[in-house]
Amino acid sequence: MRNVSIIGIGQTPVGELWEMSLRHLAHDAVVAAMHDAGIERADALYVGNMLSGELAEQEHLGALIADFVGLRGIEAFKIEAACGSGAAALRVGHMAVAGGLHDLVIVCGVEKMTDAPGADTTAALALAADQEYEVTHGLSFVALNALLMRRYMYEYKVPHEAFAGFSVNAHRNGVGNPHAMFRSPITAEAYRKAAMIADPINLMDSSPICDGAAAVVLAPSDWAGHGRGAAVRILASASATDSLAIHDRRDPLFLEAAYLSCQKAYLQAGVTPADIDLFELHDAFSIMSALSLEATGFARKGEGVRWAEDDGARIAINGELPISTMGGLKARGHPVGATGIYQVVEVVQQLRGQAGVNQVREARIGMAQSIGGSGTTVITHILAGE
Amino acid sequence: MRNVSIIGIGQTPVGELWEMSLRHLAHDAVVAAMHDAGIERADALYVGNMLSGELAEQEHLGALIADFVGLRGIEAFKIEAACGSGAAALRVGHMAVAGGLHDLVIVCGVEKMTDAPGADTTAALALAADQEYEVTHGLSFVALNALLMRRYMYEYKVPHEAFAGFSVNAHRNGVGNPHAMFRSPITAEAYRKAAMIADPINLMDSSPICDGAAAVVLAPSDWAGHGRGAAVRILASASATDSLAIHDRRDPLFLEAAYLSCQKAYLQAGVTPADIDLFELHDAFSIMSALSLEATGFARKGEGVRWAEDDGARIAINGELPISTMGGLKARGHPVGATGIYQVVEVVQQLRGQAGVNQVREARIGMAQSIGGSGTTVITHILAGE
């Protein structure tokens, strides 16, 4: 197998982009990534997206976007794994280049969640959960995460305000990211006073519904060096799954798929958690940050939430383990099928030294972990600067 | 890259399977394929499906099905390329094994189109077309194909009844396939008298809305020989795309993506059309049979329809080029995201000599071509008996 590098990145701002349709969002990200990579053609395009059918009445995004960006004719498919769709598409793209089946591959994550007249976005997001055993009982996706958070608070005797630092850190980092949806800092007090969504999850525990697209260009590592920015090597690409329904798991508070996928990734990359200089984790809800840190080996069970102490000082840009360095899902935004690619684009920005005021000093190895469903499909990528 | 073989196949009957949910359909096909291959584990599962979100209110099929068949934990994604989704998933599975990223991969195509209360299946199928430039003008998917058929009849001065042989052949072959939805022969007269759907497409030009699932197990060819049935080698796996909107094409009557994908496949396999012993083509509508035969080099432009002459005698099981040998999309049925895998399963049956009364004599090389949209995403596989 060949080593694979990311030789170009592109992203749109994240937000309620009423004037942009699905294909225009994808176009802007893909064209920016191609320009960054200095390429005018590609062998294949893999698109990560979860909800285009439900919200934009459009499937068949692979060919649609390939054509719209001027690459009509090339291989193009859509890959779906709920909120992990973008990272799943990157996993497929990585396989294609690593295995020698394609040389130049573009991977785009795109989601258009606003501007969907008649569609029920909350119901659409519940398609990530088990329709027959969870959703029919009235559970929304945020309600499922609320059950997990409530259980965590009960089991480990943790008050709700202990999670504040995750959101404070994310919003602090969103300020410096021109592509972030929310660019205002929040305080722990604002977190405590935020409106309730699904008890105990409040507005400041929750990532927003929004639109956005991000893209990367992959090439064999020995081709790298042709792009405008420095190439970044993919040291590991791995995924694993768990049941959709939370009640089917041995321990709902341990994300087994996150554990499995990152263990595979550590092995592939030959690194341990101690080698990770920054971690873009899947903070769709603040409970997910705590669970993700525990499953990936950065904290023992019940102790992930301690990374949020002191307004998240230890996870800040200049902290021990910077997380959500460009705002994370909470502040950059969470256009679901695009998020996995945003995370990787941001790791590339950090490893290239292009993260501006949010630059993590001496960032050499970065990890991105994307989660589809409540810990169901988890895809982990570890990247290193060349 | 490694050679890849199919070491196991499974399929459910196709039909209006009101008592079977999406996950049960997939389960039956996957378990049958694993049993046929003699395996109890796999490294990954790729699921081809188009409409689970719209019709079953369920996305995230990769993990859902992996868990339900007893493979919780493995890598699992859904791949979508409209009606070509099943074949697209096979293409991804082939890449994973050929490239050495996985050894044992299961690919399942599944679609549940009936039993979707409140859903509009015709509207859902139109998600394969261009929402902004075709569907908003009132065009359904069958209407788009009707425009192509009308144009073909006008351009080449062909009467509607000239297409009858495609449907007569498909239904003739459906009789002998226990998994086919329709198992009664039809006459050319019945074809002529069938109820109109979208002029000039009538009921006998159209494949049915139905449910079904099919699966294959892939392994490196040098692992083959362990399954219960003979292994079948994948000589070629290739895909290409065109615009979604028909009006965007230089020549709406030439399926350029079908041409590109089969040219790549011929090159990979080192064969020409003359070497193909049977051809499972994408007869979603009878016009697609004619266009597909022209794009793949079996007929000149405007002459594809001539293969239908004499009740399809030249495309019959014992004819010059057997097509739709187990009933095709028309009579076996077209559960859209599953169809691409059904086609491949049927080619495997033929190459193994397991096609029963429908057996093509001395079948050594078979081709399956799956089409998403009106010729938009086309995936071609060429298989050979070991």
Coordinates of N, CA and C in Angstrom, one line a residue, chain A residues 227-336:
Chain A
G227 N 1.5 21.0 -4.5 CA 0.5 22.0 -4.1 C 1.0 23.3 -3.6
R228 N 0.1 24.2 -3.4 CA 0.5 25.6 -3.0 C 0.9 25.5 -1.5
G229 N 0.1 24.7 -0.7 CA 0.4 24.6 0.7 C 1.3 23.3 0.9
A230 N 1.9 23.2 2.1 CA 2.6 22.0 2.4 C 1.7 20.8 2.5
A231 N 2.2 19.7 2.0 CA 1.4 18.4 2.1 C 1.4 17.9 3.5
V232 N 0.3 17.2 3.8 CA 0.2 16.6 5.2 C -0.1 15.2 5.0
R233 N 0.7 14.3 5.7 CA 0.5 12.9 5.5 C -0.6 12.3 6.3
I234 N -1.3 11.4 5.8 CA -2.3 10.6 6.6 C -1.6 9.4 7.2
L235 N -1.3 9.5 8.4 CA -0.6 8.4 9.1 C -1.6 7.2 9.4
A236 N -2.9 7.5 9.6 CA -3.8 6.4 9.9 C -5.2 6.8 9.5
S237 N -6.0 5.8 9.0 CA -7.4 6.0 8.6 C -8.1 4.7 9.0
A238 N -9.0 4.8 10.0 CA -9.6 3.6 10.5 C -11.0 3.9 11.0
S239 N -11.9 2.9 10.9 CA -13.2 3.1 11.4 C -13.7 1.8 12.1
A240 N -14.8 2.0 12.9 CA -15.4 0.9 13.6 C -16.9 1.2 13.9
T241 N -17.7 0.2 14.2 CA -19.1 0.5 14.4 C -19.6 -0.1 15.7
D242 N -20.7 0.4 16.1 CA -21.4 -0.2 17.3 C -22.9 -0.3 17.0
S243 N -23.7 -0.7 17.9 CA -25.1 -0.7 17.6 C -25.6 0.7 17.4
L244 N -26.7 0.9 16.6 CA -27.3 2.2 16.6 C -28.0 2.5 17.9
A245 N -28.8 1.5 18.4 CA -29.6 1.8 19.6 C -28.7 1.7 20.8
I246 N -28.8 2.8 21.7 CA -27.9 2.8 22.8 C -28.2 1.7 23.8
H247 N -29.5 1.3 23.9 CA -29.8 0.3 24.9 C -29.2 -1.1 24.5
D248 N -28.7 -1.2 23.3 CA -28.1 -2.5 22.9 C -26.7 -2.7 23.3
R249 N -26.1 -1.6 24.0 CA -24.7 -1.6 24.3 C -24.4 -2.1 25.7
R250 N -23.3 -2.8 25.9 CA -23.0 -3.3 27.2 C -22.9 -2.2 28.2
D251 N -22.2 -1.1 27.8 CA -22.0 0.1 28.6 C -22.3 1.3 27.8
P252 N -23.4 1.9 28.0 CA -23.8 3.1 27.2 C -22.8 4.3 27.4
L253 N -22.0 4.3 28.5 CA -21.1 5.4 28.7 C -19.7 5.1 28.2
F254 N -19.5 4.0 27.5 CA -18.2 3.8 26.9 C -18.4 3.6 25.4
L255 N -17.8 4.5 24.6 CA -17.9 4.5 23.2 C -17.0 3.5 22.5
E256 N -17.5 2.2 22.5 CA -16.6 1.1 22.0 C -16.1 1.3 20.6
A257 N -17.0 1.9 19.7 CA -16.5 2.1 18.3 C -15.4 3.1 18.3
A258 N -15.5 4.1 19.2 CA -14.5 5.2 19.2 C -13.2 4.6 19.7
Y259 N -13.3 3.7 20.7 CA -12.1 3.0 21.2 C -11.5 2.1 20.1
L260 N -12.3 1.3 19.5 CA -11.8 0.4 18.4 C -11.1 1.2 17.3
S261 N -11.8 2.2 16.8 CA -11.3 2.9 15.6 C -10.0 3.6 16.0
C262 N -9.9 4.2 17.2 CA -8.6 4.9 17.5 C -7.5 3.9 17.9
Q263 N -7.9 2.8 18.4 CA -6.8 1.8 18.7 C -6.2 1.3 17.3
K264 N -7.1 1.1 16.4 CA -6.5 0.7 15.0 C -5.7 1.9 14.5
A265 N -6.2 3.1 14.7 CA -5.4 4.2 14.1 C -4.1 4.4 14.8
Y266 N -4.0 4.3 16.1 CA -2.8 4.4 16.9 C -1.8 3.3 16.3
L267 N -2.3 2.1 16.1 CA -1.4 1.0 15.6 C -0.9 1.4 14.2
Q268 N -1.8 1.8 13.3 CA -1.4 2.2 12.0 C -0.3 3.3 12.0
A269 N -0.5 4.3 12.8 CA 0.3 5.4 12.8 C 1.6 5.2 13.7
G270 N 1.5 4.2 14.5 CA 2.7 4.0 15.4 C 2.8 5.1 16.5
V271 N 1.7 5.5 17.0 CA 1.7 6.6 18.0 C 0.9 6.2 19.2
T272 N 1.0 6.9 20.3 CA 0.2 6.8 21.4 C -0.5 8.1 21.7
P273 N -1.5 8.1 22.6 CA -2.2 9.4 22.8 C -1.2 10.5 23.2
A274 N -0.1 10.2 23.9 CA 0.9 11.2 24.3 C 1.5 11.9 23.1
D275 N 1.5 11.3 21.9 CA 2.1 11.9 20.7 C 1.2 12.9 20.0
I276 N -0.1 12.9 20.4 CA -1.1 13.7 19.7 C -0.9 15.2 20.2
D277 N -0.7 16.1 19.2 CA -0.5 17.5 19.6 C -1.8 18.3 19.6
L278 N -2.8 17.8 18.8 CA -4.1 18.4 18.9 C -5.1 17.4 18.5
F279 N -6.3 17.6 19.0 CA -7.4 16.6 18.8 C -8.7 17.3 18.4
E280 N -9.1 17.1 17.1 CA -10.4 17.6 16.7 C -11.4 16.5 17.0
L281 N -12.1 16.6 18.1 CA -13.1 15.6 18.5 C -14.5 16.0 18.1
H282 N -15.4 15.1 18.3 CA -16.8 15.3 17.8 C -17.7 15.8 18.8
D283 N -17.6 17.1 19.1 CA -18.3 17.8 20.2 C -19.7 18.2 19.7
A284 N -20.5 17.3 19.1 CA -21.9 17.6 18.7 C -22.7 18.0 19.9
F285 N -22.4 17.3 21.0 CA -23.0 17.7 22.4 C -21.8 17.6 23.3
S286 N -21.8 18.4 24.4 CA -20.7 18.4 25.3 C -20.4 17.1 25.9
I287 N -21.5 16.3 26.1 CA -21.3 14.9 26.7 C -20.4 14.1 25.8
M288 N -20.5 14.3 24.5 CA -19.7 13.5 23.5 C -18.2 13.9 23.7
S289 N -17.9 15.1 24.1 CA -16.5 15.4 24.3 C -15.9 14.6 25.4
A290 N -16.6 14.5 26.5 CA -16.2 13.7 27.7 C -16.0 12.2 27.3
L291 N -17.0 11.7 26.6 CA -17.0 10.3 26.3 C -15.9 10.0 25.3
S292 N -15.7 10.9 24.3 CA -14.7 10.7 23.3 C -13.3 10.7 23.9
L293 N -13.0 11.6 24.8 CA -11.7 11.7 25.5 C -11.5 10.4 26.3
E294 N -12.5 9.8 26.8 CA -12.3 8.6 27.6 C -12.1 7.4 26.7
A295 N -12.8 7.3 25.6 CA -12.6 6.2 24.6 C -11.3 6.2 23.9
T296 N -10.7 7.4 23.7 CA -9.5 7.5 23.0 C -8.3 7.4 23.8
G297 N -8.4 7.2 25.1 CA -7.3 7.0 26.0 C -6.7 8.3 26.7
F298 N -7.5 9.4 26.6 CA -7.0 10.6 27.2 C -7.5 10.8 28.6
A299 N -8.4 9.9 29.0 CA -8.9 10.0 30.4 C -9.5 8.7 30.7
R300 N -9.5 8.4 32.0 CA -10.2 7.2 32.5 C -11.7 7.4 32.5
K301 N -12.4 6.3 32.6 CA -13.9 6.4 32.6 C -14.3 7.3 33.8
G302 N -15.2 8.2 33.4 CA -15.7 9.1 34.4 C -14.9 10.4 34.6
E303 N -13.7 10.4 33.9 CA -12.8 11.5 34.2 C -12.6 12.4 32.9
G304 N -13.2 12.0 31.8 CA -13.1 12.9 30.6 C -13.6 14.3 30.8
V305 N -14.6 14.4 31.7 CA -15.2 15.8 31.9 C -14.2 16.7 32.7
R306 N -13.2 16.1 33.3 CA -12.2 16.9 34.0 C -11.3 17.7 33.1
W307 N -11.2 17.4 31.8 CA -10.5 18.2 30.8 C -11.2 19.5 30.7
A308 N -12.5 19.6 31.1 CA -13.2 20.9 30.9 C -13.0 21.9 32.1
E309 N -12.3 21.4 33.1 CA -12.1 22.3 34.3 C -11.4 23.6 34.0
D310 N -11.6 24.6 34.8 CA -11.0 25.9 34.6 C -11.3 26.5 33.3
D311 N -12.5 26.6 32.8 CA -12.9 27.1 31.5 C -12.1 26.4 30.4
G312 N -11.7 25.1 30.6 CA -11.1 24.4 29.6 C -9.6 24.8 29.4
A313 N -8.9 25.2 30.4 CA -7.6 25.7 30.3 C -6.6 24.7 29.7
R314 N -6.8 23.4 30.1 CA -5.9 22.4 29.6 C -6.2 21.9 28.1
I315 N -7.4 22.3 27.6 CA -7.7 22.0 26.2 C -7.7 23.2 25.3
A316 N -7.2 24.3 25.9 CA -7.1 25.5 25.1 C -5.9 25.4 24.1
I317 N -5.9 26.4 23.1 CA -4.8 26.4 22.1 C -3.4 26.2 22.7
N318 N -3.2 26.8 23.8 CA -1.8 26.7 24.4 C -1.8 25.7 25.6
G319 N -2.9 24.9 25.7 CA -3.0 23.9 26.8 C -2.3 22.6 26.5
E320 N -2.5 21.7 27.4 CA -1.8 20.4 27.3 C -2.3 19.6 26.1
L321 N -3.6 19.6 25.8 CA -4.1 18.9 24.7 C -5.2 19.8 24.0
P322 N -4.8 20.6 23.0 CA -5.7 21.5 22.4 C -6.8 20.7 21.7
I323 N -8.1 21.0 22.0 CA -9.2 20.3 21.2 C -10.1 21.4 20.6
S324 N -10.8 21.0 19.6 CA -11.7 21.9 18.9 C -11.0 23.3 18.6
T325 N -9.8 23.1 18.0 CA -9.0 24.3 17.9 C -9.5 25.4 17.0
M326 N -10.4 25.1 16.1 CA -11.0 26.1 15.3 C -12.4 26.4 15.6
G327 N -12.8 25.9 16.8 CA -14.2 26.2 17.3 C -15.0 24.9 17.4
G328 N -14.5 23.8 16.8 CA -15.2 22.5 17.0 C -16.7 22.6 16.4
L329 N -17.4 21.5 16.6 CA -18.7 21.4 16.1 C -19.6 22.4 16.8
K330 N -19.3 22.8 18.1 CA -20.1 23.7 18.8 C -20.0 25.1 18.3
A331 N -18.9 25.6 17.9 CA -18.8 27.0 17.5 C -18.5 27.2 16.0
R332 N -17.6 26.3 15.4 CA -17.4 26.4 14.0 C -18.7 26.0 13.3
G333 N -19.5 25.0 13.9 CA -20.7 24.6 13.4 C -20.7 23.1 13.0
H334 N -21.8 22.5 12.8 CA -21.9 21.1 12.5 C -22.8 20.8 11.4
P335 N -22.4 21.1 10.2 CA -23.2 20.7 9.0 C -22.9 19.2 8.8
V336 N -23.8 18.3 9.3 CA -23.4 17.0 9.7 C -22.5 16.2 8.7

